[in-house]
Short mmCIF file of C-alpha atoms in Angstrom, two decimals:
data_model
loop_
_atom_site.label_atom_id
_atom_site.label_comp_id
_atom_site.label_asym_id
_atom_site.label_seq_id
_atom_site.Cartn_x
_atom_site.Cartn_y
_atom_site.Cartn_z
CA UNK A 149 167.22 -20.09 93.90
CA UNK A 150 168.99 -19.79 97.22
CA UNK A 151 168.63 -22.47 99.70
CA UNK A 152 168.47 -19.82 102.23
CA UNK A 153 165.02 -18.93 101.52
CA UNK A 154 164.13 -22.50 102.06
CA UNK A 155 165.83 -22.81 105.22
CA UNK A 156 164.71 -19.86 106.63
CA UNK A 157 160.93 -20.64 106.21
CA UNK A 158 160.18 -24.31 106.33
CA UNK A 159 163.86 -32.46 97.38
CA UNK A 160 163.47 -37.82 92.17
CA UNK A 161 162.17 -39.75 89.41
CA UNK A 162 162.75 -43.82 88.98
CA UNK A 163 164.54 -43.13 85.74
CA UNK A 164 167.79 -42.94 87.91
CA UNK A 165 169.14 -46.71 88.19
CA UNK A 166 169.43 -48.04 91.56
CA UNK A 167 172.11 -49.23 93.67
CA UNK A 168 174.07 -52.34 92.02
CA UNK A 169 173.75 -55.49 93.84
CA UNK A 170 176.78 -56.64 96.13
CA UNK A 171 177.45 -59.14 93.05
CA UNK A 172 178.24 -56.30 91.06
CA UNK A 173 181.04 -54.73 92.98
CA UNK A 174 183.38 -55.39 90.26
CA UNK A 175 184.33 -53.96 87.41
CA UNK A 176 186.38 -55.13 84.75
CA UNK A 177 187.87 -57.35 87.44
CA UNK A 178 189.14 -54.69 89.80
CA UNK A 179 186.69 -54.64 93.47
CA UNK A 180 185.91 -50.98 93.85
CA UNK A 181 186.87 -48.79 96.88
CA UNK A 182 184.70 -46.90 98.48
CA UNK A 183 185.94 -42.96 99.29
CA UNK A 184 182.67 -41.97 100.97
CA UNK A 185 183.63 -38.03 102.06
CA UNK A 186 184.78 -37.37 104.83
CA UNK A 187 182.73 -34.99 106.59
CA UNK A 188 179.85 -35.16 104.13
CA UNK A 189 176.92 -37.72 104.83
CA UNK A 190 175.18 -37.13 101.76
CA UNK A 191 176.92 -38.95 99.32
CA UNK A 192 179.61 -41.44 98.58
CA UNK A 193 182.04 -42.18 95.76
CA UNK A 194 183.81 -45.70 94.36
CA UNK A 195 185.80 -45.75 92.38
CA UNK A 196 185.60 -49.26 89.43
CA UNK A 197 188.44 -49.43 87.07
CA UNK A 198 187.19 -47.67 84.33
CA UNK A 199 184.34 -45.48 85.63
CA UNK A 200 183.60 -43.70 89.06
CA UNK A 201 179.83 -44.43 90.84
CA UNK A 202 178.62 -41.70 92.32
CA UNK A 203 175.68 -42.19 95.26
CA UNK A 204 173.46 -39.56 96.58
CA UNK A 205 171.30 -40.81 100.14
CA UNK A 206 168.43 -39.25 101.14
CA UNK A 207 168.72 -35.83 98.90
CA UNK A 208 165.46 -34.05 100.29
CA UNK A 209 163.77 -33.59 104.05
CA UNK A 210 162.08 -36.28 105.23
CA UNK A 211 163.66 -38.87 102.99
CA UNK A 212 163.91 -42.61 103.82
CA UNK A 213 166.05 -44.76 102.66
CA UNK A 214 166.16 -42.93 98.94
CA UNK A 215 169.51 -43.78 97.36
CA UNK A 216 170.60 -42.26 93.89
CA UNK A 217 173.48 -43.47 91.30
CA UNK A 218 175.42 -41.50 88.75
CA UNK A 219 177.91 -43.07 86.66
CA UNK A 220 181.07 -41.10 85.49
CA UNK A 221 183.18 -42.02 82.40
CA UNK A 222 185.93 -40.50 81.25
CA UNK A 223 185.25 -38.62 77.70
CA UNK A 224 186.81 -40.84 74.80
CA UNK A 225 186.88 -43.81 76.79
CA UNK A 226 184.58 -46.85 76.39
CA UNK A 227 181.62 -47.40 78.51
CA UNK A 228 182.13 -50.89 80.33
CA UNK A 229 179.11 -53.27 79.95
CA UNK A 230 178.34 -53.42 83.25
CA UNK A 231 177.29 -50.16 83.52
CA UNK A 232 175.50 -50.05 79.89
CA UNK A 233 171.88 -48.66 80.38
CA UNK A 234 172.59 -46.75 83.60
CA UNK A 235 172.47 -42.91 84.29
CA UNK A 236 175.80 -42.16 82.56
CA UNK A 237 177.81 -38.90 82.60
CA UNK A 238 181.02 -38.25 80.58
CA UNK A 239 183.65 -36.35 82.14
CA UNK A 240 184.90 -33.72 82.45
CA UNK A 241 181.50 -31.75 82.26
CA UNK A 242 181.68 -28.88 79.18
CA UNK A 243 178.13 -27.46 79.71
CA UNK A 244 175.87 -27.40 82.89
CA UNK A 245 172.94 -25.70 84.61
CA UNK A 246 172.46 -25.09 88.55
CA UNK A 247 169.22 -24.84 90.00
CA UNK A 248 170.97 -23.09 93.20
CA UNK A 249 173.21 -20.47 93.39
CA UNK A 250 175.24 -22.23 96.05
CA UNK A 251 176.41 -24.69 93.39
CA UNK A 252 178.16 -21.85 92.11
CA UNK A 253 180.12 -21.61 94.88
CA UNK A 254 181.76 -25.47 94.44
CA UNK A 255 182.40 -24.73 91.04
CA UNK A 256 184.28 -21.32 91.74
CA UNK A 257 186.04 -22.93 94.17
CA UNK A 258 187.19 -25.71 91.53
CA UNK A 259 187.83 -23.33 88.84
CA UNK A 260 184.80 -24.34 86.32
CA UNK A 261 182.69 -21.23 86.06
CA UNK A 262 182.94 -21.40 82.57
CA UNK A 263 181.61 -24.66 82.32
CA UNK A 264 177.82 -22.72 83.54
CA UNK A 265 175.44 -21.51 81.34
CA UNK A 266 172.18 -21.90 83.10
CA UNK A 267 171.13 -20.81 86.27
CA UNK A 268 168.44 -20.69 88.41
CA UNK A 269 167.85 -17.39 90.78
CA UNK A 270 170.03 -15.13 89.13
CA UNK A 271 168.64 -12.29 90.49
CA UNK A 272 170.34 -13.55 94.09
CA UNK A 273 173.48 -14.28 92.22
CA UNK A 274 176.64 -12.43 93.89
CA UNK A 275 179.23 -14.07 91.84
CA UNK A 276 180.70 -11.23 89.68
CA UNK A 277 182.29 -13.38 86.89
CA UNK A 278 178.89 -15.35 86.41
CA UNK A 279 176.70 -12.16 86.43
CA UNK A 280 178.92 -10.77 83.63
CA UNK A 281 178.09 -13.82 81.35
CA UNK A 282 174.82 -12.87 82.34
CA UNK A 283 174.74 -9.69 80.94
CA UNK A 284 176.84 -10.78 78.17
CA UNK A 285 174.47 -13.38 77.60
CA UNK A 286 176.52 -16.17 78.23
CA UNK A 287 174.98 -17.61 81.07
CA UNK A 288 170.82 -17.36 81.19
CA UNK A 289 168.27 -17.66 83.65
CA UNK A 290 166.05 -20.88 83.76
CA UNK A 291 163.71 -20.24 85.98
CA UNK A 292 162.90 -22.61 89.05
CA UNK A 293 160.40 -24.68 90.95
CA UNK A 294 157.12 -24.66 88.67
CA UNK A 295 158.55 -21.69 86.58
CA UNK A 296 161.50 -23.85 84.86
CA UNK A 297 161.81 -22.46 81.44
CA UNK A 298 162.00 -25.70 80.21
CA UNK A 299 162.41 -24.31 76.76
CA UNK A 300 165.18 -22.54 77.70
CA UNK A 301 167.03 -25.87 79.25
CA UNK A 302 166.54 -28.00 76.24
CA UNK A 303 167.99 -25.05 73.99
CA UNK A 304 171.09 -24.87 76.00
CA UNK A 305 171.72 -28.85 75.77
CA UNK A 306 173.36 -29.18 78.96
CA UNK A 307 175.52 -32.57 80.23
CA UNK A 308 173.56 -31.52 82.97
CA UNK A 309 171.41 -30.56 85.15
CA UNK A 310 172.33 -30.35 89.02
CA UNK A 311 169.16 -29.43 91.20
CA UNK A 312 167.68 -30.12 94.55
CA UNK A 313 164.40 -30.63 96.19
CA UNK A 314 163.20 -29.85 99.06
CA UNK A 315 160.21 -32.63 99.12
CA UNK A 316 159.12 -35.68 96.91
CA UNK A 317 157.86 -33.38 94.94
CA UNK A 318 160.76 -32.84 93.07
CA UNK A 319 159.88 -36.10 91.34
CA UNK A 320 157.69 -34.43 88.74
CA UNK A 321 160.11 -31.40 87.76
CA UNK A 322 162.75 -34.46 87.61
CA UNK A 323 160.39 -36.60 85.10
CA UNK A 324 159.63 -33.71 83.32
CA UNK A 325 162.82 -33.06 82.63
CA UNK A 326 164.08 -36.58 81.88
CA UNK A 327 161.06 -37.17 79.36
CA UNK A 328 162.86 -33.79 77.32
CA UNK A 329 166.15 -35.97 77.32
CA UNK A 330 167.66 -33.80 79.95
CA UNK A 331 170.27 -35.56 82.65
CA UNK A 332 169.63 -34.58 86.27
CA UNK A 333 171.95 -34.89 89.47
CA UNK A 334 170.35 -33.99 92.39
CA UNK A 335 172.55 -32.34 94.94
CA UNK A 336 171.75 -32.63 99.00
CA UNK A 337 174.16 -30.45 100.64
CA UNK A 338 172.13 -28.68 102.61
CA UNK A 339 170.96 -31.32 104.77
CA UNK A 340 174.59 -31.58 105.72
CA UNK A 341 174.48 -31.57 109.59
CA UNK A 342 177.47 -29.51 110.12
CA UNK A 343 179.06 -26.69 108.14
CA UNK A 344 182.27 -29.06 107.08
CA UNK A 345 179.88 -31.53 105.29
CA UNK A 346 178.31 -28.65 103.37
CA UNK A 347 182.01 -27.79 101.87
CA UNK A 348 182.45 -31.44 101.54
CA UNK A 349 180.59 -32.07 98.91
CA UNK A 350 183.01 -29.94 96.56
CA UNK A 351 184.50 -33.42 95.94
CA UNK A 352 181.27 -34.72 94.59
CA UNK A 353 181.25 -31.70 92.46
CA UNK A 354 184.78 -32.15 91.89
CA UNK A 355 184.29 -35.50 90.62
CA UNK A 356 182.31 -34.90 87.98
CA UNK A 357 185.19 -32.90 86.18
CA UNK A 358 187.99 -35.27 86.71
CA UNK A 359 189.49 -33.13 90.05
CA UNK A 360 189.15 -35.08 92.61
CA UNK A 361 192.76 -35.05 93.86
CA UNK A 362 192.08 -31.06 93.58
CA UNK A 363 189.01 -31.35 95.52
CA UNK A 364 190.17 -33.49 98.10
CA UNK A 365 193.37 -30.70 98.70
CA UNK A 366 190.63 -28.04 98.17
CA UNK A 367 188.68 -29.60 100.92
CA UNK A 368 191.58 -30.39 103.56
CA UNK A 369 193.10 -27.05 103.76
CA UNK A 370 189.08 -25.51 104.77
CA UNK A 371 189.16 -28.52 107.08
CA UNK A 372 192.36 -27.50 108.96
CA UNK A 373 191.56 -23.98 108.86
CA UNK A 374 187.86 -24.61 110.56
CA UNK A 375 189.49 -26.71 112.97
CA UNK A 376 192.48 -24.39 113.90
CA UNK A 377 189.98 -21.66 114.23
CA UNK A 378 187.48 -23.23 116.36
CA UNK A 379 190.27 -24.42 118.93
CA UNK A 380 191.52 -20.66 118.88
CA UNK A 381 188.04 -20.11 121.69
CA UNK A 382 188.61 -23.70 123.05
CA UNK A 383 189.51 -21.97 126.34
CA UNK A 384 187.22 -19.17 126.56
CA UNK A 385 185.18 -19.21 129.85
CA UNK A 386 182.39 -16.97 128.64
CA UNK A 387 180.03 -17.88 125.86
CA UNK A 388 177.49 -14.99 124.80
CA UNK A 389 173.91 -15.70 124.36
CA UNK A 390 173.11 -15.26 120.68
CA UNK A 391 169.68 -14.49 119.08
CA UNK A 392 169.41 -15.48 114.92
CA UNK A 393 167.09 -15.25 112.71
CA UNK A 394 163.90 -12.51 112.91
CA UNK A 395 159.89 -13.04 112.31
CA UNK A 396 158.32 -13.69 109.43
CA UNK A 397 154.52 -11.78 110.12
CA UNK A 398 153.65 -13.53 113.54
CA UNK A 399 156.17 -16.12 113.66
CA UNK A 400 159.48 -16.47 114.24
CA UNK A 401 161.19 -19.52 112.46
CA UNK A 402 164.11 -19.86 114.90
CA UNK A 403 167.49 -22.47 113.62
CA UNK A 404 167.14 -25.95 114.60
CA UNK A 405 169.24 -26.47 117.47
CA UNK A 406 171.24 -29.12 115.76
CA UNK A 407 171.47 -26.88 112.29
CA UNK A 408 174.25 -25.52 110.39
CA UNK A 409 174.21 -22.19 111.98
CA UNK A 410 173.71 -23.59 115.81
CA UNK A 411 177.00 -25.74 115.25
CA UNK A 412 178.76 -22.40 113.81
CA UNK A 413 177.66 -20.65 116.43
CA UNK A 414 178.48 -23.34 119.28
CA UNK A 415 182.32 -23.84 117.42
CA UNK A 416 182.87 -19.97 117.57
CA UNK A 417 182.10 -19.84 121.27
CA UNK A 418 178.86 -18.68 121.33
CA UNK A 419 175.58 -19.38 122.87
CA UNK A 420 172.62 -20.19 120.81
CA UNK A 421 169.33 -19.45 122.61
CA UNK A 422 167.77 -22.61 121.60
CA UNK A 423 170.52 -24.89 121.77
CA UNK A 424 168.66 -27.45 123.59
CA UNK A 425 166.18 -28.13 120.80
CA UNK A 426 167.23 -31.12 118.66
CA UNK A 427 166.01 -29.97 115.29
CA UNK A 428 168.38 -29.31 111.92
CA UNK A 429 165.51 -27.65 110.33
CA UNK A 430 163.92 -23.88 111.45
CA UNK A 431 160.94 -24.41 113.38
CA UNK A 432 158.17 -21.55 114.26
CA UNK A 433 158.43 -19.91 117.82
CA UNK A 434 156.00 -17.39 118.79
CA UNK A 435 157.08 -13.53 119.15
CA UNK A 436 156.35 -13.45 123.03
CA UNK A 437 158.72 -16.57 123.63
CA UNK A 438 161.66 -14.96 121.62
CA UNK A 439 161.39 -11.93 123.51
CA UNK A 440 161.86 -13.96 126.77
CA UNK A 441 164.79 -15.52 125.85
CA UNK A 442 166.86 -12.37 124.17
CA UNK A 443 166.89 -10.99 127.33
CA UNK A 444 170.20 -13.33 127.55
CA UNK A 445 171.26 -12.24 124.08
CA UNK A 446 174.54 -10.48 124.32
CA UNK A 447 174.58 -10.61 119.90
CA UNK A 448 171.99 -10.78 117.58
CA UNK A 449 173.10 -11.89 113.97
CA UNK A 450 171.73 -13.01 110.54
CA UNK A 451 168.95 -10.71 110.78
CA UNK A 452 167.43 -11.29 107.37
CA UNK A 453 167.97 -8.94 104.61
CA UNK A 454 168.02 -6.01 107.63
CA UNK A 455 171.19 -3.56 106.56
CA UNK A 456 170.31 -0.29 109.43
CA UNK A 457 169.25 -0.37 113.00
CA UNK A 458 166.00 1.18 112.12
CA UNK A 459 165.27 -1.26 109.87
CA UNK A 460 165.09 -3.54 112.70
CA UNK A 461 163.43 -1.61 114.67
CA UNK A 462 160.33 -0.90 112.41
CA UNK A 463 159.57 -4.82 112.72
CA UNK A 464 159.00 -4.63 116.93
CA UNK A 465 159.62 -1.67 118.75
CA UNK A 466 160.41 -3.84 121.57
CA UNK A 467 163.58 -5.30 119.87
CA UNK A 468 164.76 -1.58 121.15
CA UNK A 469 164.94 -3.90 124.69
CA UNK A 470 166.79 -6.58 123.58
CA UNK A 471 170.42 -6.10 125.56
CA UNK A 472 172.22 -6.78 122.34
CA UNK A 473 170.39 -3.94 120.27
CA UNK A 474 170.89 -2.29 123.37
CA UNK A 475 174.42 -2.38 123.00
CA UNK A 476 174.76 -2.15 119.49
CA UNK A 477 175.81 -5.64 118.62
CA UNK A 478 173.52 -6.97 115.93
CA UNK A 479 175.42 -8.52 112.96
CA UNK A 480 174.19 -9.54 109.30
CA UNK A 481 175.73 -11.58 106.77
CA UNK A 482 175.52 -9.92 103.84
CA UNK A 483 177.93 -7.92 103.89
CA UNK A 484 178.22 -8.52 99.79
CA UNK A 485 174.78 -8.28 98.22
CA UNK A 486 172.91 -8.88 95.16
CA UNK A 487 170.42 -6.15 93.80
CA UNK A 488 167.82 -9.25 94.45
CA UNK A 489 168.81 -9.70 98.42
CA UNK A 490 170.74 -12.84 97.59
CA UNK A 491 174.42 -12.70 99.62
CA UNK A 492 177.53 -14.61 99.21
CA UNK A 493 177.23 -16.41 102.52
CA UNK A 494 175.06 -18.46 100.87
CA UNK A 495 177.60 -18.89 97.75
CA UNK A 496 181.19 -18.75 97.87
CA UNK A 497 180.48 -19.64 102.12
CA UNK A 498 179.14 -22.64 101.51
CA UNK A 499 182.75 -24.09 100.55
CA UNK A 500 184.20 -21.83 102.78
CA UNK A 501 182.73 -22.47 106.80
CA UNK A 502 186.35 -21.24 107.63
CA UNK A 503 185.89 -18.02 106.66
CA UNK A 504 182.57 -17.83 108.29
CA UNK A 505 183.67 -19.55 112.03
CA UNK A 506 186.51 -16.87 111.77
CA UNK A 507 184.06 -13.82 111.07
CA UNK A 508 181.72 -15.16 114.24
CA UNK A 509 184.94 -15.64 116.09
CA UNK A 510 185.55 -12.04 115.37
CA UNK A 511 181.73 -10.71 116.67
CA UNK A 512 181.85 -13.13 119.86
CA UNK A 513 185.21 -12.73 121.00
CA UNK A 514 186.72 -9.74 119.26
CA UNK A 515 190.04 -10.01 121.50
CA UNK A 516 191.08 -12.67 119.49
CA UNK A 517 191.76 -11.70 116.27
CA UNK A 518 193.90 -8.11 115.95
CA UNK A 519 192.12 -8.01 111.63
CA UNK A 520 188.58 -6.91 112.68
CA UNK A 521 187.57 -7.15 108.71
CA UNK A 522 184.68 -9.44 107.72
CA UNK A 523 184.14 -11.92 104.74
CA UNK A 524 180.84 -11.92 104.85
CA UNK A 525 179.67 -10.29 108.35
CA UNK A 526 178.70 -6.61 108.92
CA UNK A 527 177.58 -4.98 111.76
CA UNK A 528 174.35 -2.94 111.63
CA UNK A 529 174.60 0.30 113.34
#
């Protein structure tokens, strides 16, 4: 299922082997070297002479000091002793299941959608080449959280399984899943502090089917476009107050001030209402608060699953006062849609924050850029 959904309203079992001792840090004679990403805090790689470790930190909120290894070999090859009786995957991955559609998105990106056959959330799924294995029955729907069709997984014999968790909690769906024989990656990219570390991690994805040269070229080019992009309002005086998000019954859970969105906001020139808060995660803010403050907000965007004005209006008639309904400039991204209210902001522009920056770039300081066209913005008239 989407992350969004997670992030909007606020993660392993001991069967995965733990770190290797500082004794073991060679392999077949050759001393690893370590390629941790470079935007990404979630993960590293090293690579040994004859396999690749793999090391997920801290994969849910709240985590301490949790630290995960996978071991990649290459199909055909021999698995070195050192690493005999350790979570070992061979590569490059044939068959695989994603417990979030914005895994989809790193293995688009890489060119291995054919390499999916489970998924999780397809109902929020915007990726059209996945949905028609879907219908074609190709790819099939697993379930998630405490609704895994764990029948379903252990039919489909997959390498593996790549899922994430939210809380400890995930243990049990983990355990369950390792007692069936099942391998399990867990994936962490959305704690990523900043929208370049969330694309990062295509090279953790990319390692697992022998591309990381393509991954690391993959990852670059979004690098230099994000960067070129956010220097393009480097000099712009004025920064418009911006108001995200909208309430869920009483209670508005506003964007940390340190999250994702704040930094995409803060790169394209804007404003965020609550930059001063020091949170990555949404935290609740009461109705009469938010009301105060977007009385500085010159845009209003990612406004839920909200595709008219009077949709938004029907929540509060007071929004009707807020200067940038006022002035018609309330934005939503999801601009393409599933039937289930799932968008592709939250696949395909994962790996691409680029894309995004530019859109915002667009909506905040339209002079800019002569294309007005979105990726994955509209504007909700």
């Amino acid at each position: 299922m989407q992350h969004r959904i997670v992030i909007l309203f606020l993660c392993l079992g001991c069967f995965i082997s733990c770190s290797v001792s500082p004794d073991n840090k060679k392999s077949s004679g050759n001393l690893s070297r370590s390629t941790s990403a470079i935007d990404a805090t979630g993960f590293t790689i090293e690579h040994f002479g004859k396999f690749k470790k793999l090391t997920v930190i801290d994969p849910w909120q709240k985590s301490a000091n949790n630290q995960f290894d996978y071991y990649l070999v290459e199909r055909g090859k021999e698995v070195p002793e050192e690493i005999k009786g350790k979570q070992i995957f061979y590569t490059p991955l044939h068959n695989v299941i994603c417990l979030s559609t914005t895994h989809i998105g790193y293995l688009d990106a890489l060119g291995e959608l054919s390499s999916v056959t489970g998924l999780s959330g397809s109902a929020y799924l915007t990726n059209s080449e996945i949905r028609k294995g879907i219908e074609e029955s190709r790819v099939h729907e697993v379930g998630y959280d405490r609704g895994l069709n764990y029948e379903m997984i252990v039919k489909l014999k997959p390498d593996v399984v790549f899922a994430y968790g939210i809380g400890s909690e995930i243990n049990a769906q983990i355990n369950k899943l390792h007692d069936l024989g099942i391998p399990v990656v867990l994936v962490g990219e959305y704690l990523e502090q900043t929208p370049l570390g969330k694309a990062d991690w295509i090279e953790f994805f990319g390692a697992f089917y022998g591309k990381g040269k393509e991954a690391d070229a993959i990852f670059k080019k979004i690098k230099s476009s994000y960067d070129a992009i956010k220097s393009s309002v480097s000099g712009e005086k004025v920064k418009p107050g911006v108001l995200t998000g909208l309430p869920f019954k009483d209670t508005w859970w506003m964007a940390g001030g340190r999250s994702n969105l704040a930094v995409l906001i803060e790169d394209a020139g804007g404003n965020f209402l609550w930059n001063e808060n020091t949170s990555r995660e949404a935290f609740p803010v009461s109705l009469e608060e938010v009301f105060l403050r977007a009385a500085k907000a010159d845009y209003w965007i990612n406004c839920g699953n909200i595709t008219k004005m009077d949709e938004l209006l029907t929540f509060d008639a007071r929004f009707g006062q807020v200067p940038a309904v006022e002035k018609s400039q309330v934005y939503n991204n999801n601009l393409h849609a599933s039937p289930g209210g799932g968008t592709d902001y939250w696949e395909s522009g994962v790996v691409h924050p680029d894309l995004i920056l530019k859109d915002l770039v667009k909506i905040f300081h339209p002079h800019i850029y002569d294309n007005k066209d979105f990726n994955y913005y509209q504007k909700i008239n």
